[in-house]
Coordinates of N, CA, C and O in Angstrom, one line a residue:
X23 N 17.9 48.5 3.9 CA 18.9 47.5 3.4 C 18.2 46.2 3.0 O 18.6 45.6 2.0
X24 N 17.2 45.8 3.8 CA 16.4 44.6 3.4 C 15.7 44.7 2.1 O 15.7 43.8 1.3
X25 N 15.2 45.9 1.9 CA 14.5 46.1 0.6 C 15.5 46.1 -0.6 O 15.2 45.5 -1.6
X26 N 16.6 46.6 -0.4 CA 17.6 46.6 -1.4 C 18.1 45.2 -1.7 O 18.2 44.8 -2.9
X27 N 18.3 44.4 -0.7 CA 18.7 43.0 -0.8 C 17.5 42.2 -1.6 O 17.8 41.4 -2.5
X28 N 16.3 42.4 -1.2 CA 15.2 41.8 -1.8 C 15.1 42.1 -3.3 O 14.8 41.3 -4.1
X29 N 15.3 43.4 -3.6 CA 15.2 43.9 -5.0 C 16.4 43.2 -5.8 O 16.1 42.7 -6.9
X30 N 17.6 43.2 -5.2 CA 18.7 42.6 -5.9 C 18.4 41.1 -6.2 O 18.7 40.6 -7.2
X31 N 17.9 40.4 -5.2 CA 17.6 39.0 -5.3 C 16.5 38.8 -6.4 O 16.7 37.9 -7.2
X32 N 15.5 39.6 -6.4 CA 14.4 39.5 -7.4 C 15.0 39.7 -8.8 O 14.7 39.0 -9.8
X33 N 15.9 40.7 -9.0 CA 16.5 41.0 -10.3 C 17.3 39.8 -10.7 O 17.4 39.5 -11.9
X34 N 18.1 39.2 -9.8 CA 18.9 38.1 -10.1 C 18.1 36.9 -10.6 O 18.4 36.3 -11.6
X35 N 17.0 36.7 -9.9 CA 16.1 35.6 -10.4 C 15.5 35.9 -11.8 O 15.4 35.0 -12.6
X36 N 15.1 37.1 -12.0 CA 14.5 37.5 -13.3 C 15.6 37.3 -14.4 O 15.3 36.8 -15.4
X37 N 16.8 37.7 -14.1 CA 17.9 37.6 -15.1 C 18.2 36.2 -15.4 O 18.4 35.8 -16.5
X38 N 18.3 35.3 -14.3 CA 18.6 33.9 -14.5 C 17.4 33.3 -15.3 O 17.6 32.5 -16.2
X39 N 16.2 33.6 -15.0 CA 15.0 33.1 -15.7 C 15.1 33.5 -17.2 O 14.8 32.7 -18.1
X40 N 15.5 34.7 -17.5 CA 15.6 35.1 -18.9 C 16.6 34.4 -19.6 O 16.5 33.9 -20.8
X41 N 17.8 34.2 -19.0 CA 18.9 33.4 -19.6 C 18.4 32.0 -19.8 O 18.7 31.4 -20.9
X42 N 17.8 31.4 -18.9 CA 17.3 30.0 -19.0 C 16.3 29.9 -20.2 O 16.4 29.0 -21.0
X43 N 15.4 30.9 -20.3 CA 14.5 30.8 -21.4 C 15.2 30.9 -22.7 O 14.9 30.1 -23.6
X44 N 16.1 31.8 -22.9 CA 16.8 32.0 -24.1 C 17.6 30.7 -24.5 O 17.6 30.3 -25.6
X45 N 18.3 30.2 -23.5 CA 19.1 29.0 -23.8 C 18.3 27.8 -24.1 O 18.7 26.9 -24.9
X46 N 17.1 27.6 -23.5 CA 16.4 26.4 -23.7 C 15.3 26.6 -24.8 O 14.8 25.6 -25.2
X47 N 15.0 27.8 -25.2 CA 13.9 28.0 -26.1 C 14.0 27.2 -27.4 O 13.0 26.7 -27.9
X48 N 15.2 27.1 -27.9 CA 15.4 26.4 -29.2 C 15.3 24.9 -29.1 O 15.4 24.2 -30.1
X49 N 15.2 24.4 -27.9 CA 15.1 22.9 -27.7 C 13.7 22.6 -27.1 O 13.5 21.4 -26.8
X50 N 12.9 23.5 -26.8 CA 11.6 23.3 -26.1 C 10.5 22.8 -27.1 O 10.8 22.5 -28.2
X51 N 9.3 22.8 -26.6 CA 8.2 22.4 -27.4 C 8.1 23.3 -28.7 O 8.2 24.5 -28.7
X52 N 7.8 22.6 -29.8 CA 7.6 23.2 -31.1 C 8.9 23.4 -31.9 O 8.8 23.7 -33.1
X53 N 10.1 23.3 -31.3 CA 11.3 23.4 -32.0 C 11.7 22.1 -32.7 O 11.6 21.1 -32.1
X54 N 12.2 22.2 -33.9 CA 12.8 21.1 -34.6 C 14.3 21.4 -34.9 O 14.6 22.4 -35.5
X55 N 15.1 20.4 -34.5 CA 16.5 20.5 -34.8 C 16.8 20.1 -36.2 O 16.4 19.0 -36.6
X56 N 17.4 21.0 -37.0 CA 17.7 20.7 -38.4 C 19.1 20.1 -38.6 O 19.5 19.8 -39.8
X57 N 19.8 20.0 -37.5 CA 21.2 19.4 -37.6 C 21.5 18.7 -36.3 O 21.3 19.3 -35.2
X58 N 21.8 17.4 -36.4 CA 22.1 16.6 -35.1 C 23.5 16.6 -34.7 O 23.9 15.9 -33.8
X59 N 24.4 17.3 -35.4 CA 25.8 17.3 -35.1 C 26.6 16.1 -35.6 O 27.8 16.0 -35.4
X60 N 25.9 15.2 -36.3 CA 26.5 14.0 -36.8 C 26.4 13.7 -38.3 O 27.2 13.2 -39.0
X61 N 25.2 14.1 -38.9 CA 24.9 13.8 -40.3 C 24.4 15.1 -40.9 O 24.1 16.1 -40.2
X62 N 24.3 15.1 -42.3 CA 23.8 16.3 -43.0 C 22.3 16.5 -42.7 O 21.8 17.6 -42.9
X63 N 21.7 15.5 -42.2 CA 20.3 15.7 -41.7 C 19.3 16.2 -42.7 O 19.2 15.7 -43.8
X64 N 18.6 17.3 -42.3 CA 17.5 17.8 -43.1 C 18.0 18.7 -44.2 O 17.2 19.6 -44.6
X65 N 19.1 18.6 -44.8 CA 19.6 19.5 -45.8 C 20.0 18.8 -47.1 O 20.5 17.7 -47.1
X66 N 19.7 19.5 -48.2 CA 20.1 19.1 -49.5 C 21.1 20.1 -50.0 O 20.9 21.3 -50.0
X67 N 22.3 19.6 -50.5 CA 23.3 20.5 -51.0 C 23.1 20.9 -52.4 O 22.8 20.0 -53.3
X68 N 23.3 22.2 -52.7 CA 23.3 22.7 -54.1 C 24.6 23.4 -54.3 O 25.2 23.9 -53.4
X69 N 25.0 23.6 -55.6 CA 26.2 24.3 -55.9 C 27.5 23.4 -55.7 O 27.4 22.2 -55.6
X70 N 28.6 24.0 -55.5 CA 29.9 23.3 -55.5 C 30.6 23.4 -54.2 O 31.8 23.0 -54.1
X71 N 30.0 23.9 -53.1 CA 30.7 24.0 -51.8 C 30.9 22.6 -51.3 O 30.1 21.7 -51.5
X72 N 32.0 22.5 -50.5 CA 32.4 21.1 -50.0 C 31.8 20.9 -48.6 O 32.5 20.6 -47.6
X73 N 30.5 21.0 -48.4 CA 29.8 20.9 -47.1 C 30.1 19.5 -46.6 O 30.1 18.5 -47.3
X74 N 30.4 19.4 -45.3 CA 30.6 18.2 -44.6 C 30.4 18.4 -43.1 O 30.2 19.5 -42.6
X75 N 30.3 17.3 -42.3 CA 30.2 17.4 -40.9 C 31.6 17.2 -40.3 O 32.3 16.2 -40.6
X76 N 32.0 18.1 -39.4 CA 33.3 18.1 -38.8 C 33.3 18.6 -37.4 O 32.8 19.8 -37.2
X77 N 33.7 17.8 -36.4 CA 33.7 18.3 -35.0 C 32.3 18.8 -34.6 O 32.2 19.8 -33.9
X78 N 31.3 18.1 -35.0 CA 29.9 18.5 -34.6 C 29.3 19.7 -35.3 O 28.3 20.3 -34.8
X79 N 29.9 20.1 -36.4 CA 29.4 21.3 -37.1 C 29.4 21.0 -38.6 O 30.1 20.2 -39.1
X80 N 28.4 21.7 -39.3 CA 28.4 21.7 -40.8 C 29.5 22.7 -41.2 O 29.5 23.9 -40.8
X81 N 30.4 22.3 -42.1 CA 31.5 23.1 -42.4 C 31.7 23.1 -43.9 O 31.5 22.1 -44.6
X82 N 32.0 24.3 -44.5 CA 32.4 24.5 -45.9 C 33.6 25.4 -45.9 O 33.6 26.5 -45.2
X83 N 34.6 25.1 -46.8 CA 35.7 26.0 -46.9 C 36.3 26.1 -48.3 O 37.3 26.7 -48.6
X84 N 35.6 25.4 -49.3 CA 36.1 25.4 -50.6 C 34.9 25.2 -51.6 O 33.9 24.8 -51.2
X85 N 35.2 25.6 -52.8 CA 34.1 25.5 -53.9 C 33.7 26.9 -54.4 O 34.0 27.9 -53.8
X86 N 32.9 26.8 -55.4 CA 32.4 28.1 -56.1 C 31.2 28.6 -55.4 O 30.5 29.5 -55.9
X87 N 30.8 28.1 -54.3 CA 29.7 28.5 -53.6 C 28.5 27.5 -53.7 O 28.6 26.6 -54.5
X88 N 27.6 27.7 -52.8 CA 26.5 26.8 -52.8 C 25.7 27.0 -51.5 O 26.0 27.8 -50.6
X89 N 24.6 26.2 -51.4 CA 23.7 26.2 -50.3 C 23.4 24.9 -49.7 O 23.4 23.9 -50.5
X90 N 23.1 24.8 -48.5 CA 22.4 23.7 -47.9 C 21.0 24.1 -47.8 O 20.7 25.1 -47.1
X91 N 20.0 23.4 -48.4 CA 18.6 23.8 -48.5 C 17.8 22.9 -47.6 O 17.9 21.6 -47.7
X92 N 16.9 23.5 -46.8 CA 16.0 22.7 -46.0 C 15.1 21.9 -46.8 O 14.7 22.3 -47.9
X93 N 14.7 20.7 -46.4 CA 13.8 19.8 -47.1 C 12.4 20.4 -47.0 O 11.6 20.2 -48.0
X94 N 12.1 21.0 -45.9 CA 10.7 21.6 -45.8 C 10.7 23.1 -46.1 O 11.7 23.8 -46.1
X95 N 9.5 23.5 -46.4 CA 9.2 24.9 -46.7 C 8.5 25.5 -45.4 O 7.8 24.8 -44.7
X96 N 8.8 26.8 -45.1 CA 8.3 27.4 -43.9 C 7.7 28.8 -44.3 O 8.2 29.5 -45.1
X97 N 6.6 29.1 -43.6 CA 5.9 30.4 -43.8 C 6.2 31.4 -42.7 O 6.9 32.4 -42.8
X98 N 5.7 31.1 -41.5 CA 5.9 31.9 -40.3 C 6.7 31.1 -39.3 O 6.3 30.0 -39.0
X99 N 7.8 31.6 -38.8 CA 8.8 30.8 -38.0 C 9.8 31.6 -37.3 O 9.9 32.8 -37.5
X100 N 10.5 30.9 -36.4 CA 11.7 31.5 -35.7 C 12.8 30.5 -36.0 O 12.6 29.3 -36.1
X101 N 14.0 31.0 -36.2 CA 15.2 30.2 -36.4 C 16.2 30.6 -35.3 O 16.3 31.8 -34.9
X102 N 16.8 29.6 -34.7 CA 18.0 29.8 -33.8 C 19.1 29.1 -34.5 O 19.1 27.9 -34.9
X103 N 20.2 29.8 -34.8 CA 21.4 29.2 -35.5 C 22.7 29.7 -34.9 O 22.8 30.9 -34.5
X104 N 23.6 28.8 -34.7 CA 24.9 29.2 -34.2 C 25.9 29.0 -35.3 O 25.9 28.0 -36.0
X105 N 26.7 30.0 -35.6 CA 27.6 30.0 -36.7 C 29.0 30.6 -36.4 O 29.1 31.4 -35.4
X106 N 30.0 30.1 -37.1 CA 31.4 30.7 -37.0 C 31.8 31.0 -38.4 O 31.6 30.2 -39.4
X107 N 32.5 32.1 -38.6 CA 33.0 32.5 -40.0 C 34.3 33.1 -39.8 O 34.5 33.9 -38.8
X108 N 35.2 32.9 -40.7 CA 36.5 33.6 -40.7 C 36.4 35.0 -41.3 O 35.3 35.3 -41.7
X109 N 37.4 35.7 -41.2 CA 37.4 37.2 -41.6 C 36.9 37.4 -43.1 O 36.3 38.3 -43.4
X110 N 37.3 36.4 -43.9 CA 37.0 36.6 -45.4 C 35.7 35.9 -45.8 O 35.4 35.9 -47.0
X111 N 35.0 35.4 -44.9 CA 33.8 34.6 -45.2 C 32.7 35.4 -45.8 O 32.5 36.6 -45.4
X112 N 32.0 34.8 -46.7 CA 30.7 35.4 -47.2 C 29.7 34.2 -47.1 O 29.8 33.2 -47.7
X113 N 28.8 34.4 -46.2 CA 27.8 33.4 -45.8 C 26.5 34.1 -45.5 O 26.3 35.3 -45.6
X114 N 25.6 33.3 -44.9 CA 24.3 33.8 -44.5 C 23.3 32.7 -44.4 O 23.5 31.6 -44.7
X115 N 22.1 33.1 -44.0 CA 20.9 32.3 -43.9 C 19.9 32.9 -44.8 O 19.5 34.1 -44.6
X116 N 19.5 32.2 -45.8 CA 18.4 32.6 -46.7 C 17.1 32.1 -46.2 O 17.0 30.9 -45.9
X117 N 16.0 32.9 -46.3 CA 14.7 32.4 -45.8 C 13.7 32.7 -46.8 O 13.8 33.6 -47.7
X118 N 12.6 31.9 -46.8 CA 11.5 32.0 -47.7 C 11.9 32.0 -49.2 O 11.4 32.7 -50.0
X119 N 12.7 31.0 -49.5 CA 13.1 30.8 -50.9 C 12.1 29.8 -51.5 O 12.1 28.6 -51.2
X120 N 11.3 30.4 -52.4 CA 10.2 29.6 -53.0 C 10.8 28.5 -53.9 O 10.3 27.4 -53.9
X121 N 11.8 28.8 -54.7 CA 12.4 27.8 -55.6 C 13.8 27.5 -55.1 O 14.7 28.3 -55.2
X122 N 14.0 26.3 -54.6 CA 15.3 25.9 -54.0 C 16.4 25.7 -55.1 O 17.5 25.6 -54.7
X123 N 16.0 25.8 -56.4 CA 17.0 25.8 -57.4 C 17.4 27.2 -57.9 O 18.3 27.3 -58.7
X124 N 16.8 28.2 -57.4 CA 17.1 29.6 -57.8 C 17.1 30.4 -56.5 O 16.2 31.1 -56.2
X125 N 18.3 30.3 -55.9 CA 18.5 31.0 -54.6 C 19.3 32.3 -54.8 O 20.4 32.2 -55.3
X126 N 18.8 33.4 -54.3 CA 19.6 34.6 -54.4 C 18.9 35.7 -53.6 O 17.8 35.6 -53.1
X127 N 19.7 36.8 -53.4 CA 19.2 37.9 -52.5 C 18.0 38.7 -53.2 O 17.4 39.5 -52.5
X128 N 17.7 38.4 -54.5 CA 16.6 39.1 -55.1 C 15.3 38.2 -55.1 O 14.3 38.7 -55.4
X129 N 15.4 36.9 -54.7 CA 14.2 36.1 -54.7 C 14.1 35.4 -53.4 O 13.2 34.4 -53.3
X130 N 14.8 35.7 -52.4 CA 14.7 35.2 -51.0 C 15.2 36.4 -50.1 O 15.8 37.4 -50.5
X131 N 14.9 36.3 -48.8 CA 15.5 37.2 -47.8 C 16.9 36.6 -47.4 O 16.9 35.5 -46.9
X132 N 17.9 37.4 -47.6 CA 19.3 36.9 -47.2 C 19.7 37.6 -45.9 O 20.1 38.8 -46.0
X133 N 19.7 36.9 -44.8 CA 20.3 37.4 -43.6 C 21.8 37.2 -43.7 O 22.3 36.1 -43.6
X134 N 22.5 38.3 -43.8 CA 23.9 38.2 -44.3 C 24.9 38.0 -43.2 O 24.8 38.4 -42.0
X135 N 26.0 37.2 -43.5 CA 27.2 37.1 -42.8 C 28.4 37.5 -43.7 O 28.7 36.6 -44.6
X136 N 28.9 38.7 -43.7 CA 29.8 39.1 -44.7 C 30.5 40.4 -44.1 O 30.2 41.5 -44.4
X137 N 31.5 40.2 -43.2 CA 32.2 41.3 -42.5 C 32.9 42.2 -43.4 O 33.1 43.4 -43.2
X138 N 33.4 41.7 -44.6 CA 34.2 42.5 -45.5 C 33.4 42.9 -46.8 O 34.0 43.2 -47.8
X139 N 32.1 42.9 -46.6 CA 31.3 43.3 -47.8 C 31.6 44.7 -48.2 O 31.7 45.6 -47.4
X140 N 31.9 45.0 -49.5 CA 32.2 46.3 -50.0 C 31.2 47.4 -49.5 O 31.6 48.5 -49.2
X141 N 29.9 47.1 -49.5 CA 28.9 48.0 -49.0 C 28.5 47.5 -47.6 O 27.6 46.6 -47.6
X142 N 29.1 47.9 -46.5 CA 28.8 47.4 -45.2 C 27.4 47.6 -44.7 O 27.0 46.9 -43.8
X143 N 26.6 48.5 -45.4 CA 25.2 48.6 -44.9 C 24.4 47.4 -45.1 O 23.4 47.2 -44.4
X144 N 24.9 46.5 -46.0 CA 24.2 45.2 -46.2 C 25.1 44.1 -45.8 O 25.1 43.0 -46.3
X145 N 26.0 44.4 -44.8 CA 26.9 43.4 -44.3 C 26.3 42.5 -43.3 O 25.1 42.3 -43.2
X146 N 27.1 42.0 -42.4 CA 26.7 41.1 -41.3 C 25.5 41.7 -40.5 O 25.6 42.8 -40.0
X147 N 24.5 40.9 -40.4 CA 23.3 41.3 -39.6 C 22.2 42.0 -40.4 O 21.1 42.2 -39.8
X148 N 22.5 42.3 -41.6 CA 21.4 42.9 -42.5 C 20.6 41.9 -43.2 O 20.9 40.7 -43.2
X149 N 19.6 42.4 -43.9 CA 18.9 41.5 -44.9 C 19.1 42.2 -46.2 O 18.7 43.4 -46.5
X150 N 20.0 41.6 -47.0 CA 20.5 42.2 -48.3 C 19.4 42.8 -49.1 O 18.4 42.1 -49.4
X151 N 19.5 44.0 -49.5 CA 18.6 44.8 -50.4 C 17.3 45.2 -49.7 O 16.5 45.9 -50.3
X152 N 17.1 44.8 -48.5 CA 15.8 45.1 -47.8 C 16.0 45.9 -46.5 O 15.2 46.8 -46.2
X153 N 17.0 45.5 -45.7 CA 17.1 46.1 -44.4 C 18.6 46.3 -44.1 O 19.3 45.3 -43.9
X154 N 19.0 47.6 -44.0 CA 20.4 47.9 -43.8 C 20.7 47.7 -42.3 O 19.8 47.7 -41.4
X155 N 22.0 47.7 -42.0 CA 22.5 47.6 -40.6 C 23.6 48.7 -40.4 O 24.4 48.9 -41.3
X156 N 23.5 49.5 -39.3 CA 24.4 50.5 -39.1 C 24.5 50.9 -37.6 O 23.5 51.2 -37.0
X157 N 25.7 50.7 -37.0 CA 26.9 50.1 -37.6 C 26.8 48.6 -37.7 O 26.1 48.0 -37.0
X158 N 27.6 48.1 -38.6 CA 27.6 46.7 -38.9 C 28.4 45.9 -37.8 O 29.5 46.3 -37.6
X159 N 27.8 44.9 -37.1 CA 28.6 44.2 -36.2 C 29.5 43.2 -36.9 O 29.3 42.9 -38.0
X160 N 30.6 42.9 -36.2 CA 31.6 41.9 -36.8 C 31.4 40.5 -36.2 O 31.1 40.4 -35.0
X161 N 31.5 39.5 -37.0 CA 31.2 38.2 -36.5 C 32.4 37.2 -36.7 O 32.4 36.1 -36.2
X162 N 33.5 37.7 -37.3 CA 34.6 36.8 -37.7 C 35.3 36.3 -36.4 O 35.5 37.0 -35.5
X163 N 35.7 35.0 -36.6 CA 36.6 34.4 -35.6 C 36.0 34.0 -34.3 O 36.8 33.7 -33.3
X164 N 34.7 33.9 -34.2 CA 34.0 33.5 -32.9 C 32.7 32.9 -33.3 O 32.2 33.1 -34.3
X165 N 32.2 32.2 -32.3 CA 30.8 31.6 -32.5 C 29.8 32.7 -32.2 O 30.0 33.5 -31.2
X166 N 28.8 32.8 -33.0 CA 27.8 33.8 -33.0 C 26.4 33.1 -33.0 O 26.3 31.9 -33.4
X167 N 25.4 33.8 -32.6 CA 24.0 33.3 -32.6 C 23.1 34.2 -33.3 O 23.1 35.5 -33.1
X168 N 22.4 33.7 -34.3 CA 21.3 34.4 -35.0 C 20.0 33.9 -34.5 O 19.8 32.7 -34.3
X169 N 19.1 34.8 -34.2 CA 17.7 34.5 -33.9 C 16.9 35.3 -34.9 O 16.9 36.6 -34.9
X170 N 16.2 34.6 -35.8 CA 15.5 35.2 -36.9 C 14.0 34.9 -36.8 O 13.7 33.7 -36.6
X171 N 13.2 35.9 -36.8 CA 11.8 35.7 -36.8 C 11.1 36.3 -38.0 O 11.4 37.4 -38.4
X172 N 10.3 35.4 -38.7 CA 9.5 35.9 -39.8 C 8.1 35.5 -39.5 O 7.7 34.3 -39.5
X173 N 7.3 36.5 -39.3 CA 5.9 36.3 -38.9 C 5.0 37.2 -39.7 O 5.0 38.4 -39.5
X174 N 4.4 36.7 -40.8 CA 3.7 37.5 -41.7 C 4.7 38.4 -42.4 O 5.8 38.0 -42.9
X175 N 4.4 39.7 -42.4 CA 5.2 40.7 -43.1 C 6.3 41.2 -42.1 O 7.2 42.0 -42.5
X176 N 6.3 40.8 -40.9 CA 7.2 41.3 -39.9 C 8.5 40.4 -39.8 O 8.4 39.2 -39.5
X177 N 9.7 41.0 -40.0 CA 10.9 40.2 -39.9 C 11.8 40.9 -38.9 O 12.0 42.1 -39.0
X178 N 12.4 40.1 -38.1 CA 13.3 40.6 -37.0 C 14.6 39.7 -37.0 O 14.5 38.5 -37.1
X179 N 15.7 40.3 -37.0 CA 17.0 39.6 -36.9 C 17.7 40.1 -35.6 O 17.9 41.3 -35.4
X180 N 18.1 39.1 -34.8 CA 18.9 39.4 -33.6 C 20.2 38.7 -33.7 O 20.3 37.4 -33.9
X181 N 21.3 39.4 -33.6 CA 22.7 38.8 -33.7 C 23.4 39.0 -32.4 O 23.6 40.1 -31.9
X182 N 23.7 37.9 -31.7 CA 24.3 37.9 -30.4 C 23.6 38.8 -29.4 O 24.2 39.6 -28.7
X183 N 22.3 38.7 -29.4 CA 21.5 39.5 -28.5 C 21.2 40.9 -28.9 O 20.5 41.6 -28.2
X184 N 21.7 41.4 -30.0 CA 21.5 42.7 -30.5 C 20.6 42.7 -31.7 O 20.9 42.1 -32.7
X185 N 19.5 43.4 -31.6 CA 18.6 43.5 -32.8 C 19.3 44.3 -33.9 O 19.6 45.5 -33.7
X186 N 19.4 43.7 -35.1 CA 20.0 44.4 -36.2 C 19.0 44.7 -37.3 O 19.2 45.6 -38.1
X187 N 17.9 44.0 -37.3 CA 16.8 44.3 -38.3 C 15.5 44.1 -37.6 O 15.2 43.2 -36.9
X188 N 14.6 45.1 -37.9 CA 13.2 45.0 -37.5 C 12.4 45.8 -38.6 O 12.4 47.0 -38.6
X189 N 11.8 45.1 -39.5 CA 11.1 45.8 -40.6 C 10.0 44.9 -41.1 O 9.8 43.8 -40.7
X190 N 9.2 45.5 -42.1 CA 8.0 44.8 -42.6 C 8.2 44.8 -44.1 O 8.6 45.8 -44.8
X191 N 7.9 43.6 -44.7 CA 7.9 43.4 -46.1 C 7.1 42.2 -46.5 O 7.1 41.2 -45.8
X192 N 6.3 42.3 -47.6 CA 5.5 41.2 -48.0 C 6.0 40.6 -49.3 O 5.3 40.0 -50.0
X193 N 7.3 40.9 -49.6 CA 7.9 40.4 -50.9 C 7.8 38.9 -51.0 O 7.4 38.3 -52.0
X194 N 8.3 38.2 -50.0 CA 8.4 36.7 -50.0 C 7.6 36.2 -48.8 O 7.8 36.6 -47.7
X195 N 6.7 35.3 -49.1 CA 5.7 34.8 -48.0 C 6.1 33.5 -47.4 O 5.7 33.2 -46.3
X196 N 6.7 32.6 -48.2 CA 6.9 31.2 -47.8 C 8.0 30.6 -48.6 O 8.2 30.9 -49.8
X197 N 8.8 29.7 -48.0 CA 9.8 29.0 -48.8 C 10.8 28.2 -47.9 O 10.6 28.2 -46.7
X198 N 11.8 27.7 -48.6 CA 12.8 27.0 -47.9 C 13.8 27.9 -47.2 O 14.0 29.1 -47.5
X199 N 14.5 27.3 -46.2 CA 15.7 28.0 -45.5 C 16.9 27.4 -46.2 O 17.0 26.3 -46.6
X200 N 18.0 28.2 -46.2 CA 19.3 27.7 -46.7 C 20.4 28.3 -45.8 O 20.3 29.4 -45.3
X201 N 21.5 27.5 -45.8 CA 22.7 28.0 -45.2 C 23.7 28.2 -46.4 O 23.8 27.3 -47.2
X202 N 24.2 29.4 -46.5 CA 25.0 29.7 -47.6 C 26.5 29.6 -47.4 O 27.0 29.9 -46.3
X203 N 27.2 29.1 -48.5 CA 28.7 29.2 -48.5 C 29.0 30.0 -49.8 O 28.7 29.6 -50.9
X204 N 29.7 31.1 -49.6 CA 30.2 32.0 -50.7 C 31.7 31.9 -50.8 O 32.2 31.7 -51.9
X205 N 32.3 32.1 -49.7 CA 33.8 32.0 -49.6 C 34.3 32.0 -48.2 O 33.5 32.2 -47.3
X206 N 35.6 31.7 -48.0 CA 36.2 31.7 -46.7 C 35.9 30.4 -46.0 O 35.8 29.3 -46.6
X207 N 35.8 30.4 -44.7 CA 35.5 29.2 -43.9 C 34.2 29.5 -43.1 O 34.1 30.6 -42.4
X208 N 33.2 28.6 -43.2 CA 31.9 28.8 -42.6 C 31.5 27.5 -41.8 O 31.7 26.4 -42.3
X209 N 31.0 27.7 -40.6 CA 30.6 26.6 -39.8 C 29.2 26.9 -39.1 O 29.0 28.0 -38.7
X210 N 28.3 25.9 -39.1 CA 27.1 26.0 -38.4 C 27.0 24.8 -37.5 O 27.1 23.7 -37.9
X211 N 26.9 25.0 -36.2 CA 26.8 23.9 -35.2 C 25.5 23.7 -34.6 O 25.2 22.6 -34.0
X212 N 24.6 24.6 -34.8 CA 23.2 24.3 -34.3 C 22.3 25.1 -35.2 O 22.5 26.3 -35.4
X213 N 21.2 24.5 -35.7 CA 20.2 25.2 -36.5 C 18.9 24.6 -36.0 O 18.7 23.3 -36.2
X214 N 18.0 25.4 -35.5 CA 16.7 24.9 -35.1 C 15.6 25.9 -35.6 O 15.8 27.1 -35.7
X215 N 14.4 25.3 -35.9 CA 13.3 26.1 -36.4 C 12.1 25.8 -35.6 O 11.8 24.7 -35.2
X216 N 11.2 26.8 -35.5 CA 10.0 26.7 -34.8 C 8.9 27.4 -35.6 O 8.9 28.6 -35.7
X217 N 8.0 26.6 -36.2 CA 6.9 27.3 -36.9 C 6.0 28.1 -35.9 O 5.8 27.7 -34.8
X218 N 5.5 29.2 -36.4 CA 4.6 30.1 -35.6 C 3.2 30.0 -36.1 O 2.9 29.7 -37.3

């Protein structure tokens, strides 16, 4: 019985330690917050989306689409982002966009948020045209967490603790990050990046 109690206690400490690491990782050494909850911060707006800061989040819900583009370019990095999207939303995080004036799924990696995408294999949690997801997780109507790692040719996407993408590609090596607004209601309340 003592051994069982000791084992349970050890597992509890390991679990709490893992949770603490995940929760604090995006604010620890090396992490840069790209949104402070008050201003547009490190982002440049492109397109016609009505991006604004509202209740501590970057929000867009109207316009013909557009992106918030990071001022800096990144090569190897981790991203931690918290987002909310309604059921009709088309959004995502684009990475390694070499030309911030020409952003698309054919010249950047698009980590998708699109629960109602006609082809769900490239829906929420996928990298459009590069890495399918099956089954596609649903993100609508709740706060979600993306953890995206791009290290050389290795790209990994984790959505709410579930790995949705793990593949290798050398198509795009370095570039800007963007937050996309395509349609619906989209909110980002935390975005942090850590160069590797």
